[in-house]
């Protein structure tokens, strides 16, 4: 199912852990609506990085998948509101900087372990994006910049 011009439901729900273990990682209707909003945000990211490919490392996660990667139940991934991404040819920091510089309307953007960029939409369609910028690494969680 195409969620936006460049992003599909399949790529936003793909999980190696689910495939390897035979777990269901199918979002419900509300989660699919959230993934549509997320895909729209990812279109903005794609524009911010000059049309480069935006690769999804992790999008929606069922409870079982989320637990298997050691994430909290409060993760926006559980709602279909977050994606961990990478852009070939750019560092995660460059992706964060491009999103900030281009006014991408994110709820959260997180530079995680200098390995990927986490980006999200608000948990509900009517909420305003917080524009929260963070770094998470071995030293903990702190504001970005």
PDB file of C-alpha atoms in Angstrom:
ATOM      1  CA  UNK A   1       0.000   0.000   0.000  1.00  0.00           C
ATOM      2  CA  UNK A   2       1.402   3.381  -1.037  1.00  0.00           C
ATOM      3  CA  UNK A   3       1.238   5.821   1.908  1.00  0.00           C
ATOM      4  CA  UNK A   4       2.848   8.761   0.091  1.00  0.00           C
ATOM      5  CA  UNK A   5       4.584   9.221  -3.276  1.00  0.00           C
ATOM      6  CA  UNK A   6       7.817   7.601  -2.028  1.00  0.00           C
ATOM      7  CA  UNK A   7       6.897   5.493   1.008  1.00  0.00           C
ATOM      8  CA  UNK A   8       4.913   2.290   1.396  1.00  0.00           C
ATOM      9  CA  UNK A   9       3.209   0.515   4.254  1.00  0.00           C
ATOM     10  CA  UNK A  10       5.484  -2.453   3.621  1.00  0.00           C
ATOM     11  CA  UNK A  11       8.701  -0.505   4.183  1.00  0.00           C
ATOM     12  CA  UNK A  12       7.317   1.234   7.271  1.00  0.00           C
ATOM     13  CA  UNK A  13       6.317  -2.094   8.862  1.00  0.00           C
ATOM     14  CA  UNK A  14       9.231  -4.285   7.726  1.00  0.00           C
ATOM     15  CA  UNK A  15      10.997  -5.951  10.629  1.00  0.00           C
ATOM     16  CA  UNK A  16      13.831  -8.460  10.497  1.00  0.00           C
ATOM     17  CA  UNK A  17      12.912  -9.595  14.029  1.00  0.00           C
ATOM     18  CA  UNK A  18       9.293 -10.219  13.023  1.00  0.00           C
ATOM     19  CA  UNK A  19      10.292 -12.072   9.848  1.00  0.00           C
ATOM     20  CA  UNK A  20      12.924 -14.147  11.618  1.00  0.00           C
ATOM     21  CA  UNK A  21      10.579 -15.140  14.453  1.00  0.00           C
ATOM     22  CA  UNK A  22       7.277 -15.347  12.579  1.00  0.00           C
ATOM     23  CA  UNK A  23       5.766 -12.457  14.586  1.00  0.00           C
ATOM     24  CA  UNK A  24       2.886 -10.358  13.345  1.00  0.00           C
ATOM     25  CA  UNK A  25       3.839  -6.706  12.808  1.00  0.00           C
ATOM     26  CA  UNK A  26       0.567  -5.571  11.234  1.00  0.00           C
ATOM     27  CA  UNK A  27      -0.693  -2.129  12.274  1.00  0.00           C
ATOM     28  CA  UNK A  28      -4.365  -1.485  13.022  1.00  0.00           C
ATOM     29  CA  UNK A  29      -6.416   1.233  11.270  1.00  0.00           C
ATOM     30  CA  UNK A  30      -5.379   4.005  13.662  1.00  0.00           C
ATOM     31  CA  UNK A  31      -1.723   3.018  13.330  1.00  0.00           C
ATOM     32  CA  UNK A  32      -2.039   3.007   9.529  1.00  0.00           C
ATOM     33  CA  UNK A  33      -3.456   6.554   9.660  1.00  0.00           C
ATOM     34  CA  UNK A  34      -0.470   7.536  11.812  1.00  0.00           C
ATOM     35  CA  UNK A  35       1.870   5.907   9.300  1.00  0.00           C
ATOM     36  CA  UNK A  36       0.272   7.997   6.543  1.00  0.00           C
ATOM     37  CA  UNK A  37       1.087  11.141   8.522  1.00  0.00           C
ATOM     38  CA  UNK A  38       4.602   9.811   9.093  1.00  0.00           C
ATOM     39  CA  UNK A  39       5.039   9.107   5.373  1.00  0.00           C
ATOM     40  CA  UNK A  40       4.025  12.710   4.634  1.00  0.00           C
ATOM     41  CA  UNK A  41       6.697  13.899   7.088  1.00  0.00           C
ATOM     42  CA  UNK A  42       9.225  11.612   5.405  1.00  0.00           C
ATOM     43  CA  UNK A  43       8.386  13.317   2.091  1.00  0.00           C
ATOM     44  CA  UNK A  44       9.431  16.577   3.765  1.00  0.00           C
ATOM     45  CA  UNK A  45      12.663  14.890   4.892  1.00  0.00           C
ATOM     46  CA  UNK A  46      13.296  13.710   1.331  1.00  0.00           C
ATOM     47  CA  UNK A  47      12.868  17.273   0.086  1.00  0.00           C
ATOM     48  CA  UNK A  48      15.179  18.570   2.847  1.00  0.00           C
ATOM     49  CA  UNK A  49      17.959  16.194   1.732  1.00  0.00           C
ATOM     50  CA  UNK A  50      17.663  17.289  -1.894  1.00  0.00           C
ATOM     51  CA  UNK A  51      15.670  14.263  -3.054  1.00  0.00           C
ATOM     52  CA  UNK A  52      18.165  11.669  -1.861  1.00  0.00           C
ATOM     53  CA  UNK A  53      16.870   8.220  -0.889  1.00  0.00           C
ATOM     54  CA  UNK A  54      15.495   8.012   2.648  1.00  0.00           C
ATOM     55  CA  UNK A  55      15.965   4.475   3.925  1.00  0.00           C
ATOM     56  CA  UNK A  56      13.762   3.177   6.743  1.00  0.00           C
ATOM     57  CA  UNK A  57      15.620   1.165   9.402  1.00  0.00           C
ATOM     58  CA  UNK A  58      12.558   0.872  11.624  1.00  0.00           C
ATOM     59  CA  UNK A  59       9.028   2.224  11.468  1.00  0.00           C
ATOM     60  CA  UNK A  60       5.963   0.707  13.123  1.00  0.00           C
ATOM     61  CA  UNK A  61       6.696  -1.912  15.787  1.00  0.00           C
ATOM     62  CA  UNK A  62       4.181  -4.261  17.334  1.00  0.00           C
ATOM     63  CA  UNK A  63       4.617  -4.808  21.082  1.00  0.00           C
ATOM     64  CA  UNK A  64       6.477  -8.057  20.464  1.00  0.00           C
ATOM     65  CA  UNK A  65       8.860  -6.463  17.962  1.00  0.00           C
ATOM     66  CA  UNK A  66       9.326  -3.380  20.152  1.00  0.00           C
ATOM     67  CA  UNK A  67      10.102  -5.532  23.198  1.00  0.00           C
ATOM     68  CA  UNK A  68      12.601  -7.575  21.188  1.00  0.00           C
ATOM     69  CA  UNK A  69      14.676  -4.474  20.399  1.00  0.00           C
ATOM     70  CA  UNK A  70      14.609  -3.351  24.035  1.00  0.00           C
ATOM     71  CA  UNK A  71      12.451  -0.290  23.482  1.00  0.00           C
ATOM     72  CA  UNK A  72       9.888   1.135  25.906  1.00  0.00           C
ATOM     73  CA  UNK A  73       6.125   0.713  25.449  1.00  0.00           C
ATOM     74  CA  UNK A  74       5.896   4.510  25.234  1.00  0.00           C
ATOM     75  CA  UNK A  75       7.964   4.530  22.030  1.00  0.00           C
ATOM     76  CA  UNK A  76       6.290   6.418  19.206  1.00  0.00           C
ATOM     77  CA  UNK A  77       7.210   3.446  16.983  1.00  0.00           C
ATOM     78  CA  UNK A  78       4.428   1.513  18.762  1.00  0.00           C
ATOM     79  CA  UNK A  79       1.850   3.994  17.432  1.00  0.00           C
ATOM     80  CA  UNK A  80       3.203   4.219  13.894  1.00  0.00           C
ATOM     81  CA  UNK A  81       4.364   7.778  14.576  1.00  0.00           C
ATOM     82  CA  UNK A  82       8.151   7.335  14.312  1.00  0.00           C
ATOM     83  CA  UNK A  83      10.828   6.073  11.963  1.00  0.00           C
ATOM     84  CA  UNK A  84      14.536   5.493  12.300  1.00  0.00           C
ATOM     85  CA  UNK A  85      16.113   6.524   9.008  1.00  0.00           C
ATOM     86  CA  UNK A  86      19.380   6.870   7.176  1.00  0.00           C
ATOM     87  CA  UNK A  87      20.260   8.713   3.997  1.00  0.00           C
ATOM     88  CA  UNK A  88      23.072   7.161   1.944  1.00  0.00           C
ATOM     89  CA  UNK A  89      25.863   9.687   1.422  1.00  0.00           C
ATOM     90  CA  UNK A  90      24.906  11.735   4.509  1.00  0.00           C
ATOM     91  CA  UNK A  91      25.790  11.317   8.155  1.00  0.00           C
ATOM     92  CA  UNK A  92      22.902  11.162  10.623  1.00  0.00           C
ATOM     93  CA  UNK A  93      24.032  14.567  11.930  1.00  0.00           C
ATOM     94  CA  UNK A  94      23.798  16.015   8.408  1.00  0.00           C
ATOM     95  CA  UNK A  95      20.268  14.616   8.112  1.00  0.00           C
ATOM     96  CA  UNK A  96      19.269  16.226  11.421  1.00  0.00           C
ATOM     97  CA  UNK A  97      20.819  19.541  10.345  1.00  0.00           C
ATOM     98  CA  UNK A  98      19.060  19.441   6.957  1.00  0.00           C
ATOM     99  CA  UNK A  99      15.693  18.763   8.604  1.00  0.00           C
ATOM    100  CA  UNK A 100      16.155  21.609  11.079  1.00  0.00           C
ATOM    101  CA  UNK A 101      17.443  24.058   8.433  1.00  0.00           C
ATOM    102  CA  UNK A 102      14.544  23.271   6.098  1.00  0.00           C
ATOM    103  CA  UNK A 103      11.831  23.571   8.736  1.00  0.00           C
ATOM    104  CA  UNK A 104      10.658  19.962   8.583  1.00  0.00           C
ATOM    105  CA  UNK A 105       7.689  19.933  11.016  1.00  0.00           C
ATOM    106  CA  UNK A 106       8.806  17.041  13.233  1.00  0.00           C
ATOM    107  CA  UNK A 107       7.539  16.212  16.691  1.00  0.00           C
ATOM    108  CA  UNK A 108      10.930  14.791  17.649  1.00  0.00           C
ATOM    109  CA  UNK A 109      14.214  14.433  15.848  1.00  0.00           C
ATOM    110  CA  UNK A 110      16.920  12.447  17.593  1.00  0.00           C
ATOM    111  CA  UNK A 111      20.510  11.837  16.583  1.00  0.00           C
ATOM    112  CA  UNK A 112      20.911   8.297  17.913  1.00  0.00           C
ATOM    113  CA  UNK A 113      24.414   6.970  18.590  1.00  0.00           C
ATOM    114  CA  UNK A 114      25.677   8.865  15.500  1.00  0.00           C
ATOM    115  CA  UNK A 115      24.254   5.874  13.587  1.00  0.00           C
ATOM    116  CA  UNK A 116      20.731   6.865  12.551  1.00  0.00           C
ATOM    117  CA  UNK A 117      18.142   9.612  12.768  1.00  0.00           C
ATOM    118  CA  UNK A 118      14.870   9.093  14.630  1.00  0.00           C
ATOM    119  CA  UNK A 119      12.047  11.349  13.428  1.00  0.00           C
ATOM    120  CA  UNK A 120       8.394  11.446  14.432  1.00  0.00           C
ATOM    121  CA  UNK A 121       4.996  13.073  14.071  1.00  0.00           C
ATOM    122  CA  UNK A 122       2.784  13.898  17.079  1.00  0.00           C
ATOM    123  CA  UNK A 123       0.961  10.941  18.630  1.00  0.00           C
ATOM    124  CA  UNK A 124      -2.430  12.331  17.586  1.00  0.00           C
ATOM    125  CA  UNK A 125      -3.413  14.061  14.329  1.00  0.00           C
ATOM    126  CA  UNK A 126      -4.650  17.208  16.085  1.00  0.00           C
ATOM    127  CA  UNK A 127      -1.524  17.788  18.209  1.00  0.00           C
ATOM    128  CA  UNK A 128       1.042  20.401  17.230  1.00  0.00           C
ATOM    129  CA  UNK A 129       4.585  19.104  16.572  1.00  0.00           C
ATOM    130  CA  UNK A 130       6.845  19.819  19.555  1.00  0.00           C
ATOM    131  CA  UNK A 131       9.977  20.357  17.456  1.00  0.00           C
ATOM    132  CA  UNK A 132      12.008  18.523  20.097  1.00  0.00           C
ATOM    133  CA  UNK A 133      15.686  18.017  19.145  1.00  0.00           C
ATOM    134  CA  UNK A 134      17.728  15.428  21.076  1.00  0.00           C
ATOM    135  CA  UNK A 135      20.909  13.381  21.059  1.00  0.00           C
ATOM    136  CA  UNK A 136      21.003   9.869  22.488  1.00  0.00           C
ATOM    137  CA  UNK A 137      24.330   8.116  22.909  1.00  0.00           C
ATOM    138  CA  UNK A 138      26.453   6.326  25.520  1.00  0.00           C
ATOM    139  CA  UNK A 139      26.455   9.510  27.615  1.00  0.00           C
ATOM    140  CA  UNK A 140      22.631   9.489  27.810  1.00  0.00           C
ATOM    141  CA  UNK A 141      19.924  11.767  26.437  1.00  0.00           C
ATOM    142  CA  UNK A 142      20.395  15.506  26.075  1.00  0.00           C
ATOM    143  CA  UNK A 143      19.201  18.437  23.965  1.00  0.00           C
ATOM    144  CA  UNK A 144      20.637  18.664  20.439  1.00  0.00           C
ATOM    145  CA  UNK A 145      22.745  21.711  19.659  1.00  0.00           C
TER     146      UNK A 145
END
